[in-house]
XYZ file of C-alpha atoms in Angstrom:
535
model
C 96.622 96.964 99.734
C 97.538 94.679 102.471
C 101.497 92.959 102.569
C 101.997 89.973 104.507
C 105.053 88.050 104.141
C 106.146 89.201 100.728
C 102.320 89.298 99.228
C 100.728 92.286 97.762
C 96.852 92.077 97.028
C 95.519 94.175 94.381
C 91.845 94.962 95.007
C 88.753 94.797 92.709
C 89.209 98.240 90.676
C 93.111 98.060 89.602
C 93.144 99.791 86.301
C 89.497 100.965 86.367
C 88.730 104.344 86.556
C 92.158 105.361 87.395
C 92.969 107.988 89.600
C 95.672 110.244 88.662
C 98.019 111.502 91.274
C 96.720 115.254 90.384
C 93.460 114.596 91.243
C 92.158 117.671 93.598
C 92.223 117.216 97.477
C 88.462 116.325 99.080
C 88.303 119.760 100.622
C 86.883 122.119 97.778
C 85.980 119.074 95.319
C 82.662 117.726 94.656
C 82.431 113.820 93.288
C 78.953 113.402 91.415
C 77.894 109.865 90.861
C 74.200 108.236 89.721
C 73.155 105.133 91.149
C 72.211 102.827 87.644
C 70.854 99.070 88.154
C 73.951 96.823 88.779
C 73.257 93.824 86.028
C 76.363 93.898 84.460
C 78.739 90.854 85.589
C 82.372 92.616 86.638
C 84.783 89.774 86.506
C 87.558 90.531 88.799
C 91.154 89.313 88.673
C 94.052 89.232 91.250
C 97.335 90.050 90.432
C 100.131 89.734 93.187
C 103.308 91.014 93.174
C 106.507 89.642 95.226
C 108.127 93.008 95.150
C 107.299 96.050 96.097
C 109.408 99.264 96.669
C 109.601 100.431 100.462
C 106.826 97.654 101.391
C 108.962 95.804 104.274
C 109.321 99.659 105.721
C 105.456 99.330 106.928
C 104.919 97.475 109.821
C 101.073 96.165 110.467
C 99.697 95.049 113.673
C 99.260 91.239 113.923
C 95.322 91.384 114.131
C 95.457 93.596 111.079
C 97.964 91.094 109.167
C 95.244 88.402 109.895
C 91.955 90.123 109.425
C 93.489 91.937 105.833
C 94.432 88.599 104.764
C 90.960 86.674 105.441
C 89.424 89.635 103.529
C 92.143 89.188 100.479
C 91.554 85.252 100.457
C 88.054 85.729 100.340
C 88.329 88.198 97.387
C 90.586 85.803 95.764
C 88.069 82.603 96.604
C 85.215 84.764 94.844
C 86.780 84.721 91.590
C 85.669 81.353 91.015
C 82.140 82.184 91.229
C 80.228 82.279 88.011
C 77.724 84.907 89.528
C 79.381 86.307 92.232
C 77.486 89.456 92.723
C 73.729 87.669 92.651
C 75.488 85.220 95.019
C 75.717 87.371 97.996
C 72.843 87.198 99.986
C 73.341 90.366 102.401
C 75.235 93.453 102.342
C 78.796 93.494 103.552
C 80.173 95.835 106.203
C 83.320 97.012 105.250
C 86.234 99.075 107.503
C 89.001 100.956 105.234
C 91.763 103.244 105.899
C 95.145 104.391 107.417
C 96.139 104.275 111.177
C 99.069 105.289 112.670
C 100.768 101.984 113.209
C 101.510 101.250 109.692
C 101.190 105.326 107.466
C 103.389 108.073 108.103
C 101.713 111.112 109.018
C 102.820 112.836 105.514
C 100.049 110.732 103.954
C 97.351 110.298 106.719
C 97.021 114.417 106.954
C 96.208 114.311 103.164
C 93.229 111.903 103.855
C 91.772 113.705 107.108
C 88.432 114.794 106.967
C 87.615 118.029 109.825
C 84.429 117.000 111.247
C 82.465 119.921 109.309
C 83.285 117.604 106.288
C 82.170 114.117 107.187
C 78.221 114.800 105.844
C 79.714 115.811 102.976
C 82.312 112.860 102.700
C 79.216 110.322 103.528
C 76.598 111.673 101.136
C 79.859 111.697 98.574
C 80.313 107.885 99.216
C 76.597 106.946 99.650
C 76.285 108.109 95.747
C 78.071 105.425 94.498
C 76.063 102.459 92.688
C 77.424 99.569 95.561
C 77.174 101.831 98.508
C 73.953 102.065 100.574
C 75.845 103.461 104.258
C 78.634 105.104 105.087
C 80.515 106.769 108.398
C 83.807 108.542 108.520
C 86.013 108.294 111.830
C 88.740 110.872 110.926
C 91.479 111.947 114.192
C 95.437 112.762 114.420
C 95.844 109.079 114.318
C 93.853 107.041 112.120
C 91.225 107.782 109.215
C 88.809 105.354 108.656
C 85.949 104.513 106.810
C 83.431 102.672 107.180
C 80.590 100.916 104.645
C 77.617 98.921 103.877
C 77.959 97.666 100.499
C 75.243 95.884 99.030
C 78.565 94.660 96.640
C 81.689 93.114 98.225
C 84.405 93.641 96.007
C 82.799 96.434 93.950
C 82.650 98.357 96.958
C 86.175 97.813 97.958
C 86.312 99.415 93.978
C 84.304 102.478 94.687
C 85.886 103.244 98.259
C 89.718 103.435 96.781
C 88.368 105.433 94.154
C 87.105 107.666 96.369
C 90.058 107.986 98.549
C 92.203 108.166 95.508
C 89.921 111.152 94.700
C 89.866 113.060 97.779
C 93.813 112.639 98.703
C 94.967 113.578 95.828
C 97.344 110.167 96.121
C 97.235 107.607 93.479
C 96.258 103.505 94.585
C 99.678 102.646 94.158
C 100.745 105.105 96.885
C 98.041 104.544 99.116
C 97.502 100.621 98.945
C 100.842 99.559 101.226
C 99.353 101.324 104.410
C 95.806 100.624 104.192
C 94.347 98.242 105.940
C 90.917 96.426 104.673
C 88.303 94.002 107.182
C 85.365 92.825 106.439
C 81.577 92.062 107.691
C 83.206 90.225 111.660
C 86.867 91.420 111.463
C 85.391 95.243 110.333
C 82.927 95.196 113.059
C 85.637 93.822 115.660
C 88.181 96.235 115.007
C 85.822 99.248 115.316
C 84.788 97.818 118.955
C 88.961 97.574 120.058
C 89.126 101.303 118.597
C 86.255 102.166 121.079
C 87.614 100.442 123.551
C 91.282 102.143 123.475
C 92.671 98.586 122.417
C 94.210 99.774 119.372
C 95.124 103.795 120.161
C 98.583 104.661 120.314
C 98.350 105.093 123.641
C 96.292 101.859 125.045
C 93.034 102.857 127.216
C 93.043 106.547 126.173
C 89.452 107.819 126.425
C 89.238 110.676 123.599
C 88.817 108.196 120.911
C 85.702 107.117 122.498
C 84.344 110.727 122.799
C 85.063 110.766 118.751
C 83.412 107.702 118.218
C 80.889 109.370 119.723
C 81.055 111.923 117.937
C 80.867 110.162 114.425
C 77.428 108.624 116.194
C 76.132 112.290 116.620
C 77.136 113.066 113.378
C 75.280 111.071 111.647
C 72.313 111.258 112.766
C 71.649 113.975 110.488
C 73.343 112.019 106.964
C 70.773 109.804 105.338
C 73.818 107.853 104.566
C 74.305 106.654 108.119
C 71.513 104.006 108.047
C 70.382 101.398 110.200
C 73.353 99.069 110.060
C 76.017 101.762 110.948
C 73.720 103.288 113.547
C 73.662 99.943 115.310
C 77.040 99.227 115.109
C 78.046 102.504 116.409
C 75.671 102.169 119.355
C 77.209 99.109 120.008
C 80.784 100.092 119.769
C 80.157 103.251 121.989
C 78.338 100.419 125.053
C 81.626 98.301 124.281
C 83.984 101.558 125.058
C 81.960 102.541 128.165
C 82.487 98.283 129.061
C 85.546 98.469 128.843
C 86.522 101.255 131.042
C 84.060 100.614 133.774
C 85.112 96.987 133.583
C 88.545 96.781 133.461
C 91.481 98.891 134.880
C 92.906 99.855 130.805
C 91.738 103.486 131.670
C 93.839 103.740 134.983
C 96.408 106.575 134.882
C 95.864 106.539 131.211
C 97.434 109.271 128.991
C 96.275 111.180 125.964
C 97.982 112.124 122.485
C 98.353 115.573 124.728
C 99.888 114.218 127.154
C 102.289 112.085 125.760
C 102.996 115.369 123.970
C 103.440 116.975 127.276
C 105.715 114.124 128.753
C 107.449 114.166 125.315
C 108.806 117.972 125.302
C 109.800 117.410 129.567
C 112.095 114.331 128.360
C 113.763 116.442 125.286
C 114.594 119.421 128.377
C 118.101 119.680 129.248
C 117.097 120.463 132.916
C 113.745 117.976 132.626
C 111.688 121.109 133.547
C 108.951 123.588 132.301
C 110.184 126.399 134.761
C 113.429 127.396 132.842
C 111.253 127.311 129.336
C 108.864 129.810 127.322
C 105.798 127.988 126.370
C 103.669 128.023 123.785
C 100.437 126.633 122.228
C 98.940 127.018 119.133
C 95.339 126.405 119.075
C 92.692 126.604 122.183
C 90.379 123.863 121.264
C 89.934 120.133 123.506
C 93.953 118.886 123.214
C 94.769 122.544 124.071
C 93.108 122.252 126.633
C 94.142 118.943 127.504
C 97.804 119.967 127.045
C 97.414 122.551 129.698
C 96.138 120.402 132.170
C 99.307 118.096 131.975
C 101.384 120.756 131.431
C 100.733 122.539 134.438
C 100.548 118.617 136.328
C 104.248 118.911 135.430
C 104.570 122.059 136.716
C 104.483 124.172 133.850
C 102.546 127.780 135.314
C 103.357 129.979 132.940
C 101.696 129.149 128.833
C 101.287 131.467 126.109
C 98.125 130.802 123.502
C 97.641 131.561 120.423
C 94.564 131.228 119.040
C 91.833 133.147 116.037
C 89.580 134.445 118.699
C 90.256 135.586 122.327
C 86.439 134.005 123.536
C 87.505 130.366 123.801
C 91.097 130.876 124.666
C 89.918 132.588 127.281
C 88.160 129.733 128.556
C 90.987 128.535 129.745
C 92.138 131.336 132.083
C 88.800 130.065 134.102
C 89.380 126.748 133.695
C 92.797 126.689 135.118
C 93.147 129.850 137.635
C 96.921 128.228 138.798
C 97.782 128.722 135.782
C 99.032 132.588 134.334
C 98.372 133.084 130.691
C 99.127 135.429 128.024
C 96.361 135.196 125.380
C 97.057 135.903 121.661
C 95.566 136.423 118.678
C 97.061 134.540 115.182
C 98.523 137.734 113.859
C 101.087 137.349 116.176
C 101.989 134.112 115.310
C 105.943 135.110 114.568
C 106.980 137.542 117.362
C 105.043 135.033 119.545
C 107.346 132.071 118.507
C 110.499 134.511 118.479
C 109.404 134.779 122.427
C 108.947 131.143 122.744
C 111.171 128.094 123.516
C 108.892 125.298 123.604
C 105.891 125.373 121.223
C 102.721 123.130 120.731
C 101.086 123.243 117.730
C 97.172 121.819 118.123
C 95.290 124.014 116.243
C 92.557 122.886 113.860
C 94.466 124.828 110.801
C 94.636 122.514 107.725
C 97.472 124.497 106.450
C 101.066 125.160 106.943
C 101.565 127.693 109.763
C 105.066 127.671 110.324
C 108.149 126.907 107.562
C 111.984 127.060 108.363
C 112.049 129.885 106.184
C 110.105 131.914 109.118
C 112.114 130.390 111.796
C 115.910 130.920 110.214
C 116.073 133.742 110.865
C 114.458 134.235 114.829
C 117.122 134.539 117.352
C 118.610 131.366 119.344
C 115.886 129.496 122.318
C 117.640 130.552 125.601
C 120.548 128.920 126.977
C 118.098 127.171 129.234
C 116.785 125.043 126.957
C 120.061 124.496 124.998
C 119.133 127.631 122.442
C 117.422 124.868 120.614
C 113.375 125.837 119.337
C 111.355 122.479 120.013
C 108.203 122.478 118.287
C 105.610 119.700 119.249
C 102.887 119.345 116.320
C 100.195 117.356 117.571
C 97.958 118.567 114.543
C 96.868 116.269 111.480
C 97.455 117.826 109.175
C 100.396 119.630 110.305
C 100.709 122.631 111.101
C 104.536 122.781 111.138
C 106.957 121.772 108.139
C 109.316 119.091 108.278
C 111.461 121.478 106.517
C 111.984 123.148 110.344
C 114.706 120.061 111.421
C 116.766 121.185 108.588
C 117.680 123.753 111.198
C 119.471 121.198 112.943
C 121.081 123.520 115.565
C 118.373 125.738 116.678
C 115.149 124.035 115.771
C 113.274 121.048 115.911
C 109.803 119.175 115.476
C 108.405 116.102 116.711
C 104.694 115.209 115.454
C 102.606 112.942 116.309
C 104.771 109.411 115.094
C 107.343 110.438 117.550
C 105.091 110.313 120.577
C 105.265 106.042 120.212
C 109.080 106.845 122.196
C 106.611 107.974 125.278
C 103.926 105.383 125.030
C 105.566 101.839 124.465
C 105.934 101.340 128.243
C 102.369 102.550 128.947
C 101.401 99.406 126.098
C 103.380 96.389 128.130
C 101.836 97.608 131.425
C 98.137 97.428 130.206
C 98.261 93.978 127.953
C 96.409 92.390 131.381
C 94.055 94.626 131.110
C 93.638 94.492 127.604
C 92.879 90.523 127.260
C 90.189 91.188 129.857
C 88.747 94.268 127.568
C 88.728 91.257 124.594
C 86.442 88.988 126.855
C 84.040 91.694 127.111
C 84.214 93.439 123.685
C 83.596 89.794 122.259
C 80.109 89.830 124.117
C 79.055 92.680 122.484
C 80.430 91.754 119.117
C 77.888 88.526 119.678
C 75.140 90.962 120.231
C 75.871 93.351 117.368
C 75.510 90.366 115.302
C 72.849 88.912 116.819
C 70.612 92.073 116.285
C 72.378 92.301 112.593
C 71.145 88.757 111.979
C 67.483 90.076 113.116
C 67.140 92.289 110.387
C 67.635 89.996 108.117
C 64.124 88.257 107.835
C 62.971 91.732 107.364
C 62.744 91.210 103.303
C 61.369 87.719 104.352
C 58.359 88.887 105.938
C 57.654 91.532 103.503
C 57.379 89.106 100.391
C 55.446 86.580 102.776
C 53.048 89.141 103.181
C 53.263 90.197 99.240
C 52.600 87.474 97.918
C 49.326 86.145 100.709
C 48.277 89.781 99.394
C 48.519 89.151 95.331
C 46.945 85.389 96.251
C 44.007 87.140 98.169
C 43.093 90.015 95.577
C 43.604 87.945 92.511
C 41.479 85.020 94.100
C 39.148 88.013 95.088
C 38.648 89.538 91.768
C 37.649 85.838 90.556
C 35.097 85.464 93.449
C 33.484 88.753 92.413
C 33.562 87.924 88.567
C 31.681 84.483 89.291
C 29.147 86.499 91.704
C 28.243 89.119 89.249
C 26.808 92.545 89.558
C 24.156 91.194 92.225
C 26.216 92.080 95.053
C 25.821 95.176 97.367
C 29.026 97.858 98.589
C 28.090 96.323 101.969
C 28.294 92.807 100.717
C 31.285 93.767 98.913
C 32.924 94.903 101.656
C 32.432 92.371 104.304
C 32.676 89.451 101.688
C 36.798 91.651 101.191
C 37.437 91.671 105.009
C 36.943 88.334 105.260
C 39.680 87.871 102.698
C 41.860 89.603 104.813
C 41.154 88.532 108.120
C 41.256 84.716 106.855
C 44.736 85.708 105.383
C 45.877 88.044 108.797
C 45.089 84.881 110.667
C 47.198 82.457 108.631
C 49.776 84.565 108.064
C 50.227 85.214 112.259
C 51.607 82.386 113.391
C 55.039 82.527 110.176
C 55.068 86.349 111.219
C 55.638 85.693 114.872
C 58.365 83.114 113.994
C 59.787 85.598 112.173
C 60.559 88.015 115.247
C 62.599 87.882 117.707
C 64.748 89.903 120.298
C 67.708 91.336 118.728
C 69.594 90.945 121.584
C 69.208 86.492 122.394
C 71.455 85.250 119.761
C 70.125 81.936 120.748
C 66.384 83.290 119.885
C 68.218 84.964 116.107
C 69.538 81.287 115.490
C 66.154 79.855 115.914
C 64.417 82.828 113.529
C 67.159 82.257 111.311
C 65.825 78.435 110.695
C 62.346 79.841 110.326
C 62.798 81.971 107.840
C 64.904 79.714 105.742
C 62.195 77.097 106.247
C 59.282 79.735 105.260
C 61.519 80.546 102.157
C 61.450 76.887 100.919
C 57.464 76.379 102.004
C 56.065 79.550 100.465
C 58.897 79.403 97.201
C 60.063 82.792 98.217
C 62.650 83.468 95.764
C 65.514 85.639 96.360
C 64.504 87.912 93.397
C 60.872 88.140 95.199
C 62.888 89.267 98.791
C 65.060 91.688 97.133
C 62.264 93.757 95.486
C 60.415 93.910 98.923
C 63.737 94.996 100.338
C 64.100 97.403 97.712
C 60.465 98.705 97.933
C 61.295 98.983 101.423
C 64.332 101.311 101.045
C-alpha cells in the first residue's frame, strides 16, 4: 500500500477474502456483513517486496511518505504481540484512500462515491465486525475514507476489502496509490484537507464547503458516531482558522478556475472572444466556471444541462453574461457548434467518445480548428480515446490542471507554515476532547460495580432482618444504601470529568482514572462490557 524508497507494505488481509478484479462497481451492489464476537486471534504477517511494476511512477507527498510509514512500522511492530487485538486499549481512527497527488484519475473515478451514495457507503462499512464509524469524503480530487475501528489492523483488512469491492479493482492495483494514517497522522491530515493545505490548488475554499458537507451528511448515518462527529467539527473550526487567520485564501483559485485559466493558455490568440463555448453540466463548478470565465472576458457560454430550471439560474446570476440554454438531447449538434467545451456535469458515465467526435467538422480557424475539451468531472465524462484525434481534438482532465497551479503552490508556502501553527492547536484540542471520552467506560464500571456491592450487601441485610420489616422500612433502610454509595462515589466521579477542551485538565483526568482503575480493580474486561452496554 504505501512505497517509500524501494519498500512495499502489504496490509493485514493479503490473501484473505480475495477480491477478484470482476467484482461489481459500488453503485448497484449491496455488501451484507454480520457483526459476530471477535475472539478469534488473527495472526498477521508482513511480506515486503523490493520490486514492484510501475511503483517509482507514483509520486507521494513527503507528509504522506512519513505518516504511511509510521502506520506500516507500527503494523509491523504489532506482530510481535502475543495478544495483539485484547492489547489495544481504544479504538483507532483510521484515514484511507486515493488523492490526486499520487492516482491517476482512471482509477480515482472508479472509487468516487456521488454524495446520494455516502449513507449507503457508511452503513456498508459500519457492518463490518471491526468497524464501529465511518465517513466518506469523495470530490474530483481525492476519495477518502475515514474509520473508527475498534481493531487496528483488522480494520485496515475490512476497509481494502471494501474498496476492492466497490471499485471493481483488485488490492494489487489499488495498494501503490493509497495512502494509509493512523489515530494523530489520520486526524492531522483531515485538518490540512480542511484547511486547503493539501488541495491541488493550495487555499481553495470548496473543499471546506465538502467537508462540510460530509458533516451534514452524516448526521443522518448511525455510522457517523461520536468520534467522527467531533473530528469533523473540529476540522471544519480548523478550515474557517485558517482562512480568517492567514492570507492562504487570498486571490485563491478553484479546480474551475484553473480549468478556466487552463483552456485561455491552450488559445492561439489567449482569448475567449474568437471561441464557441461550452459547458456541460449547470451545477456549483458550472457555475463557478462561468464566473471566471466571464472574469476573463468570456460573454458569450452555451449550457447544456438535463433540466432548463437550474441552468437557468445562471442567466440571473450573471446578467453580463448572454447564454444559450440546452437541454442533453442536444449534446452532439451542440459540440459540432462548439470550440471550447467544459465538461462538469454530475454524469457517472461516458458522454462523449472519439467515435462521436470523428466525424464533426474542424473547430474554427480561430482556435487552430482544434476541439479542446476540458473535463473537470470525476468520473469522466469524456474518453481518453478523444486525443487519438490528434489534429482536431483534445482533452485535458483534471491531472493536467497541476501545469496552472504549481506557481499558485510556491507563492502560498508562507502562508501555509502559518496555517500549520494554527491547525496544530486544534489538533491538541481534538485530542484533548478525544482523550475525555475515554474515562467514559471508567465511570460506568465504577458505578457497576458500587451498584452490585450495594444490592448484594442489601439482599444480606434484609435476609438477617427477616420478614419483620415494613415497605416503608424497606424502602428508606434501600435509600440509604444508595445515598451512602451516591456520596462516596461523588468525589472519583468528579475526578473523572473534565472540560474537553483544557488538555492540561484531560492529562490530569487521565491520571485519575488510571489511579481509580488500580484502587477499585477495574479490569479492562469489566470497562469494556460497560462500554459495550453503553453502545
Amino acid at each position: 500500500m504505501v512505497h517509500t524508497s524501494g519498500l512495499q507494505g502489504r496490509l493485514p488481509g493479503c490473501g484473505c477474502h480475495g477480491t477478484p478484479v470482476g467484482c461489481k462497481p459500488f453503485r448497484g451492489t449491496q455488501l451484507h456483513y454480520h457483526k459476530t464476537p471477535a475472539s478469534n486471534r488473527v495472526d498477521v504477517q508482513i511480506h515486503c517486496a523490493t520490486s514492484v511494476s510501475n511503483v517509482s511512477n507514483v509520486k507521494l507527498p513527503a507528509t504522506h511518505k512519513e505518516a504511511s510509514q509510521r502506520a506500516l512500522d507500527q503494523l509491523r511492530a504489532s506482530s510481535s504481540i502475543v495478544n495483539r487485538y485484547a492489547m489495544e486499549k481504544k479504538s483507532s481512527i483510521i484515514a484511507i484512500g486515493l488523492t490526486i497527488h499520487n492516482t491517476p484519475v482512471e482509477i480515482r473515478e472508479k472509487l468516487a462515491i456521488p454524495e446520494a451514495e455516502w449513507p449507503r457507503a457508511i452503513e456498508e462499512l459500519c457492518a463490518f465486525p471491526h468497524i464501529e464509524e465511518a465517513a466518506v469524503l469523495s470530490t474530483c480530487n481525492r476519495m477518502e475514507l475515514y474509520v473508527v475501528a475498534v481493531s487496528w489492523h483488522r480494520g485496515v483488512r475490512e476497509i481494502e476489502e471494501w474498496m476492492s469491492h466497490s471499485s471493481g479493482l483488485s488490492l494489487a492495483e489499488l495498494r501503490p496509490h493509497m495512502f494509509l494514517l493512523r489515530d494523530r497522522d489520520a486526524t492531522g491530515h483531515l485538518l490540512k484537507v480542511a484547511g486547503g493545505l493539501d488541495s491541488l490548488v493550495m487555499g481553495e475554499g470548496q473543499i471546506l464547503a465538502q467537508v462540510k458537507q460530509v458533516y451534514k451528511v452524516g448526521q443522518n448515518s448511525t455510522g457517523f458516531g461520536r468520534h467522527l462527529n467531533g473530528l469533523f467539527k473540529q476540522a471544519i473550526t480548523a478550515g474557517k482558522r485558517v482562512r480568517a487567520e492567514t492570507s492562504i485564501s487570498s486571490g485563491a483559485v478553484s479546480v474551475s478556475s484553473a480549468a478556466a485559466e487552463l483552456a485561455q493558455l491552450k488559445l492561439p490568440s489567449r482569448s475567449f472572444s474568437d471561441a464557441k463555448v461550452c459547458i456541460i453540466g449547470a451545477g456549483k463548478m458550472s457555475r463557478l466556471l462561468v464566473k471566471h470565465l466571464a472574469s476573463k472576458g468570456c460573454t458569450d457560454v452555451m449550457v447544456l444541462n438535463r433540466s432548463r430550471p437550474r441552468a437557468e439560474a445562471l442567466v440571473e446570476e450573471f446578467p453580463e453574461v448572454s447564454f444559450d440554454i440546452r437541454l442533453m438531447d442536444q449534446l452532439m449538434p451542440s459540440i459540432q457548434q462548439s470550440d471550447i467545451i467544459f465538461a462538469a456535469s454530475g454524469s457517472e458515465a461516458i458522454l462523449l467518445r472519439a467515435a462521436d467526435i470523428a466525424s464533426m467538422p474542424a473547430a474554427s480557424e480561430a482556435v487552430g480548428g482544434m476541439r479542446r475539451f476540458f473535463d473537470i468531472s470525476v468520473p469522466r465524462n469524456v474518453a481518453s480515446d478523444v486525443n487519438t484525434l490528434e489534429t482536431s481534438a483534445h482533452v485535458y482532465n483534471v491531472d493536467d490542471l497541476k501545469e496552472v497551479v504549481s506557481a499558485n503552490k510556491e507563492a502560498r508556502q508562507q502562508a501555509a507554515q502559518e496555517a500549520e501553527v494554527l491547525l496544530k492547536d486544534e489538533q491538541l484540542a481534538f485530542e484533548a476532547w478525544r482523550d475525555s471520552l475515554a474515562t467514559v467506560p471508567t465511570i460506568k464500571a465504577l458505578r457497576g460495580k458500587a451498584e452490585s456491592i450495594r444490592s448484594s450487601e442489601l439482599e444480606k441485610a434484609f435476609g438477617k432482618l427477616g420478614d419483620g420489616l415494613t415497605k416503608k422500612q424497606m424502602r428508606a433502610v434501600e435509600d440509604l444504601s444508595r445515598n451512602i454509595v451516591n456520596k462516596l462515589l461523588h468525589g472519583p466521579m468528579t475526578a473523572l470529568r473534565c472540560d474537553g477542551n483544557d488538555a492540561a485538565a484531560v492529562g490530569e483526568t487521565l491520571a485519575n482514572m488510571e489511579a481509580l482503575e488500580r484502587m477499585f480493580e477495574l479490569s479492562r474486561l469489566e470497562i469494556a462490557a460497560s462500554a459495550a452496554l453503553r453502545k
